[in-house]
Coordinates of C-alpha atoms and ligand atoms in Angstrom, one line a residue:
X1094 CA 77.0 53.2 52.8
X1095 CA 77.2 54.8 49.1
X1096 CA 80.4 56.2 48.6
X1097 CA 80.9 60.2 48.0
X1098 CA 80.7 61.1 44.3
X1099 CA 83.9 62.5 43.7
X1100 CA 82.2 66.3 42.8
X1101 CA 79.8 66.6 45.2
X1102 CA 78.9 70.3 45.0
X1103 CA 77.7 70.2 48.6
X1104 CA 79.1 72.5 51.4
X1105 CA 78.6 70.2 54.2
X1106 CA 78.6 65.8 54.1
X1107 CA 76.4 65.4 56.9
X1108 CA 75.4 61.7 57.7
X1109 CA 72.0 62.2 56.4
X1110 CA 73.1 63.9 53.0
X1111 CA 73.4 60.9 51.2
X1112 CA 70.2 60.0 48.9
X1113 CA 69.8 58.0 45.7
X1114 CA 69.4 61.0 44.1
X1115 CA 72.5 63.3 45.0
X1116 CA 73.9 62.2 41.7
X1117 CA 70.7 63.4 39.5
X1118 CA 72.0 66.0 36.8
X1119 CA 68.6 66.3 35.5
X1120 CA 65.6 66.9 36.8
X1121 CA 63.7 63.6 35.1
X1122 CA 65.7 61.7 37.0
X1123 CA 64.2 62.9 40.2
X1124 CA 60.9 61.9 41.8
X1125 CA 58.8 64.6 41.0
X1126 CA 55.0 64.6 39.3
X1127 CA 54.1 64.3 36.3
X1128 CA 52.7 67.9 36.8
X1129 CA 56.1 69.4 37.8
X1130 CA 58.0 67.8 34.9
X1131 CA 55.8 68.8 32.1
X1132 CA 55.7 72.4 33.4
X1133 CA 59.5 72.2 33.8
X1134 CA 59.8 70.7 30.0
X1135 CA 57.3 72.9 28.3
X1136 CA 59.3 76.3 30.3
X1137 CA 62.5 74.5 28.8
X1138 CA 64.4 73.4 31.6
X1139 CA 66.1 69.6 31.6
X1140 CA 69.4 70.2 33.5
X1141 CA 69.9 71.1 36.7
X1142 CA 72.4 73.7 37.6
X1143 CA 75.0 73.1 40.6
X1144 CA 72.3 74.7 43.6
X1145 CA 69.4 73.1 42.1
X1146 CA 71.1 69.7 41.7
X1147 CA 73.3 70.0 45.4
X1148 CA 69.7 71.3 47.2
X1149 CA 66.5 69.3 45.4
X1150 CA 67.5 66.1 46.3
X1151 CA 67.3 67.3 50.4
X1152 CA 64.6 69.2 50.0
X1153 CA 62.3 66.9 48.3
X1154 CA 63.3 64.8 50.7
X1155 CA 61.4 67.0 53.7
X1156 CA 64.6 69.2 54.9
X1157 CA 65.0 73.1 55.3
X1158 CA 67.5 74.3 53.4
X1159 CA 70.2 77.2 53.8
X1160 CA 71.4 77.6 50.6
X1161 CA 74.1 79.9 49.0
X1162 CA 74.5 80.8 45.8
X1163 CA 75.5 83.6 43.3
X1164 CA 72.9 85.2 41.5
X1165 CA 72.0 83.8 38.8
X1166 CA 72.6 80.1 39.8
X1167 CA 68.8 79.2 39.5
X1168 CA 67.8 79.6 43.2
X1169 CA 64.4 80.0 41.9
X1170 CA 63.5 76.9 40.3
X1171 CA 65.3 75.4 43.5
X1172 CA 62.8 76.0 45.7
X1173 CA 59.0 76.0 43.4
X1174 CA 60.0 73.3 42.7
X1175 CA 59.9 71.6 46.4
X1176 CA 56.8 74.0 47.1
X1177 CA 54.8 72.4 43.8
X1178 CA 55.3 68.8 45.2
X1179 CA 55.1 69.2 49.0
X1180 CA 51.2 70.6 48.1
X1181 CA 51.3 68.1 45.3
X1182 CA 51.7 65.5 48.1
X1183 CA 49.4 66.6 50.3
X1184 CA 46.9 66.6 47.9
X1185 CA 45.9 70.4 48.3
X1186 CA 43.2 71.8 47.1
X1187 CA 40.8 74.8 46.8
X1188 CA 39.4 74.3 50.2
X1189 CA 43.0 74.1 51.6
X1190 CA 43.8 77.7 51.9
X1191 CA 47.5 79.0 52.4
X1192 CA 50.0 76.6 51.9
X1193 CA 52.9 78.0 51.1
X1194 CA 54.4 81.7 51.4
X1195 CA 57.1 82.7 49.4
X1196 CA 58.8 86.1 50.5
X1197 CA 61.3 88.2 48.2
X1198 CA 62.9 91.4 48.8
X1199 CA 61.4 93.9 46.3
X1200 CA 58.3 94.2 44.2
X1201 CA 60.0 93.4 40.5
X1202 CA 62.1 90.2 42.1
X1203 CA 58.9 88.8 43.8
X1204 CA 57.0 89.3 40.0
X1205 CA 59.6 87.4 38.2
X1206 CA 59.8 84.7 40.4
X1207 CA 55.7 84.7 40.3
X1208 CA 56.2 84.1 36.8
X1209 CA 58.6 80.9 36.9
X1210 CA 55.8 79.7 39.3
X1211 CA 53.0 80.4 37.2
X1212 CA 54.9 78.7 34.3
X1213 CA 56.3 75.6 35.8
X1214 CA 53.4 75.3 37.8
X1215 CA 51.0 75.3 35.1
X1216 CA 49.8 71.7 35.0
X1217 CA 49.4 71.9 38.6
X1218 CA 46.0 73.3 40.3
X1219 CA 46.9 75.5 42.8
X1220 CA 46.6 79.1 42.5
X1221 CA 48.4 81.4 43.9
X1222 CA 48.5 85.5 44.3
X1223 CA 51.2 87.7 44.5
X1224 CA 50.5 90.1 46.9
X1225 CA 53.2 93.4 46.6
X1226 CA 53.3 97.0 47.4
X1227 CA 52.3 99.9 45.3
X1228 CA 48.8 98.6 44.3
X1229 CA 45.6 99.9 45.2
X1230 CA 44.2 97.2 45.3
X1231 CA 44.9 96.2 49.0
X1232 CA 41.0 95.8 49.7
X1233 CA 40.1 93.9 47.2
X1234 CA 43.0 91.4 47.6
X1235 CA 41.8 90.9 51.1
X1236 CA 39.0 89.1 50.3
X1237 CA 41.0 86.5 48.1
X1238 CA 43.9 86.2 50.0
X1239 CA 42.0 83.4 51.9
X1240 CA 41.5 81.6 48.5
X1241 CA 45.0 81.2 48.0
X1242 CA 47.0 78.6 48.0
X1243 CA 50.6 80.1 47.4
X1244 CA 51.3 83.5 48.2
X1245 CA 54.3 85.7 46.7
X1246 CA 54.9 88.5 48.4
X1247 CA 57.3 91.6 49.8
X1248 CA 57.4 91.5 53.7
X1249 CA 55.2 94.8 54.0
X1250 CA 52.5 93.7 52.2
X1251 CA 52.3 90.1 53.7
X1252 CA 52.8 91.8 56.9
X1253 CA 50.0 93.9 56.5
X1254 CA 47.6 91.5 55.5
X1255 CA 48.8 89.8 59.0
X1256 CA 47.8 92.4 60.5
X1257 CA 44.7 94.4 58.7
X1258 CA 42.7 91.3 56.9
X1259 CA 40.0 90.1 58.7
X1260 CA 40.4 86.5 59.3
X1261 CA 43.7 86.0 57.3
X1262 CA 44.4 82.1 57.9
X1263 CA 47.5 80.5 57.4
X1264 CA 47.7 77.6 60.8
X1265 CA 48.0 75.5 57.7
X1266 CA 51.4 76.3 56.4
X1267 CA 53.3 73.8 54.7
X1268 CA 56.4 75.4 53.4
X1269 CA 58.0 79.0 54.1
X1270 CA 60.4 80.3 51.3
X1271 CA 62.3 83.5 52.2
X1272 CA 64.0 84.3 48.6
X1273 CA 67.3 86.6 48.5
X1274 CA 67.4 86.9 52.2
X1275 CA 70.6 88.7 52.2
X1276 CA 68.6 91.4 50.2
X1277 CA 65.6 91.5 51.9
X1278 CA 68.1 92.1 55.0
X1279 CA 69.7 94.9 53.2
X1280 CA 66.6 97.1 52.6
X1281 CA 65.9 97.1 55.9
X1282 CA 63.3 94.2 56.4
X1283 CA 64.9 92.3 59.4
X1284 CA 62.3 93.0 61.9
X1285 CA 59.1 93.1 59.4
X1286 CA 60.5 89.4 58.4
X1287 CA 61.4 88.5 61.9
X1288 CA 57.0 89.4 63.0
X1289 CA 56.5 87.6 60.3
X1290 CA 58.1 84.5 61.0
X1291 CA 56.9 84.7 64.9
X1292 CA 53.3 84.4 63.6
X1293 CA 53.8 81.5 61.7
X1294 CA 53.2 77.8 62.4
X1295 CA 56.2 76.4 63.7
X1296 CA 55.3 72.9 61.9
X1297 CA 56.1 73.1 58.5
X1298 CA 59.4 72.8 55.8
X1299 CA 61.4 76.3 55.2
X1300 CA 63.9 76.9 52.7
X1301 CA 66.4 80.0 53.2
X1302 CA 68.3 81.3 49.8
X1303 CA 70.9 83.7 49.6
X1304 CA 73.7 85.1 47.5
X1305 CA 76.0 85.6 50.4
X1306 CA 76.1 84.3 54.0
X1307 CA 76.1 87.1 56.3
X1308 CA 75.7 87.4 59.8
X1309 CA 72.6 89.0 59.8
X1310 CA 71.5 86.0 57.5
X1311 CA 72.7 83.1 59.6
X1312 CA 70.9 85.0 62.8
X1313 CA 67.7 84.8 60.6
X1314 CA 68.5 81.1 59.5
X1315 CA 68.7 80.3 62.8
X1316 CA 65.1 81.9 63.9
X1317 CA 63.6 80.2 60.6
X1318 CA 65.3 77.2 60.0
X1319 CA 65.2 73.8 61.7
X1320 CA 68.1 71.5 61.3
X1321 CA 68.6 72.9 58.2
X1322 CA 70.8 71.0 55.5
X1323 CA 73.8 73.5 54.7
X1324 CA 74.3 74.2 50.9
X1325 CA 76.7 76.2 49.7
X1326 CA 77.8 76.1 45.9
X1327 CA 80.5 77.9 44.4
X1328 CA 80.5 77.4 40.6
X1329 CA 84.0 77.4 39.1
X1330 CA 83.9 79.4 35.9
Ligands
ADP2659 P1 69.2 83.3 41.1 O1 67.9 83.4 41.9 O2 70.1 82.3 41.7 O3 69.8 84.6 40.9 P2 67.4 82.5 38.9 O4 66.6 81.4 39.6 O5 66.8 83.8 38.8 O6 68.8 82.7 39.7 O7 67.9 81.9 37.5 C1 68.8 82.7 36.7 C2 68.6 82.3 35.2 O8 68.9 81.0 35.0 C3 67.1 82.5 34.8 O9 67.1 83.1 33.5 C4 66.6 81.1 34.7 O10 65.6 80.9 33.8 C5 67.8 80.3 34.4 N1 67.8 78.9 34.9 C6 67.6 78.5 36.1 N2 67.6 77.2 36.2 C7 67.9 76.7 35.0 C8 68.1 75.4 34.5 N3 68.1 74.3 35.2 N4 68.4 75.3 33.1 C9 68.5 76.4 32.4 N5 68.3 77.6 32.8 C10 68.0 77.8 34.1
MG2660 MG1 66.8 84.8 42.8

């Protein structure tokens, strides 16, 4: 048994935690494609911060997460980066469809992290929509959200497409993200996200981020999340 590093950022030492790469401080030392680490050097990034190096090593490993983290921790690359190589795995292609939904709170949140996906993804094939209120273009997006293979999105919007686009397909899910769920609790999503998640295939990999554990949270973790790997930083400053 490898023994405990002495600063293990992580909230909870399950038996399974332990991996070669719980150590890792950056993110060339992981396993990841070749894809994923030139996108990640070309948009600048070599060290991990505390969530990204307590979380990556479980979820590349196939786990959900639960992870809590201030804002501003890097949350973001925490989780694209698990969603790039889980489809990078599977070999996914165009014909694929949906493989990976990633939900966020409000419109501007869901186009930022859009853009870290577009950026370290860029080496990677996949394309991928974001798909948020406020645009009139709900009609035509309906006849590509099909094509996609990673959708961004606001609950409403992904839940209308549930519910209004002819034939929207996603039985093939890989890997659920649901970004800033303590926000997306806060402005009043719980039961938009909670038809969401019903409708999805149970079979596939979900990570849950957060900036604070609330109840409301850890009821939605616990709808979402199976066996999920606990990971809790707190940065000392
Ligand atoms: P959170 O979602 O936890 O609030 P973000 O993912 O938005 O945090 O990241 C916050 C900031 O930190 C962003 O500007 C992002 O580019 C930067 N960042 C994230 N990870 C790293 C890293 N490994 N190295 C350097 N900067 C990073
Ligand atoms: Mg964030």
């Amino acid at each position: 048994v490898p023994s405990l590093p002495t600063n293990a950022p992580i909230g909870r030492i399950g038996d399974n935690t332990f991996s070669q790469y719980a150590g890792c401080k950056r993110f060339n030392q992981l396993p990841l494609s070749q894809k994923t680490k030139d996108g990640l050097k070309d948009s600048k990034f070599s060290k991990m911060t505390e969530i990204q190096r307590a979380s990556l090593p479980h979820s590349l490993a196939g786990r959900d997460i639960l992870g809590a983290a201030k804002t501003g921790s890097g949350k973001t690359l925490a989780f694209i980066i698990p969603v790039l190589e889980k489809l990078f795995k599977q070999r996914w292609g165009p014909q694929d469809g949906v493989g990976s939904i990633i939900i966020s709170p409000t419109r501007e949140l869901a186009s930022q992290l859009f853009e870290v996906l577009k950026s370290v993804g860029k080496h990677h094939g996949f394309s991928a929509g974001l798909l948020i209120g406020g645009r009139k273009d709900v009609d035509m997006e309906k006849e590509h959200v099909n094509d996609l293979n990673i959708l961004v999105c606001t609950p409403g919007r992904l839940l209308q497409h549930m519910d209004e686009t002819p034939n929207f397909e996603c039985s093939q899910l890989q890997v659920l993200v649901l970004d800033e769920a303590d926000r997306i609790l806060d402005v009043g999503f719980k039961k938009v996200v909670n038809a969401i998640v019903s409708q999805l295939p149970k079979h596939r990999q979900t990570f849950l981020f957060s900036a604070t554990q609330t109840k409301s949270v850890q009821d939605l973790a616990r709808l979402s999340l199976k066996d999920p790997e606990y990971i809790s930083v707190h940065e000392e400053s």
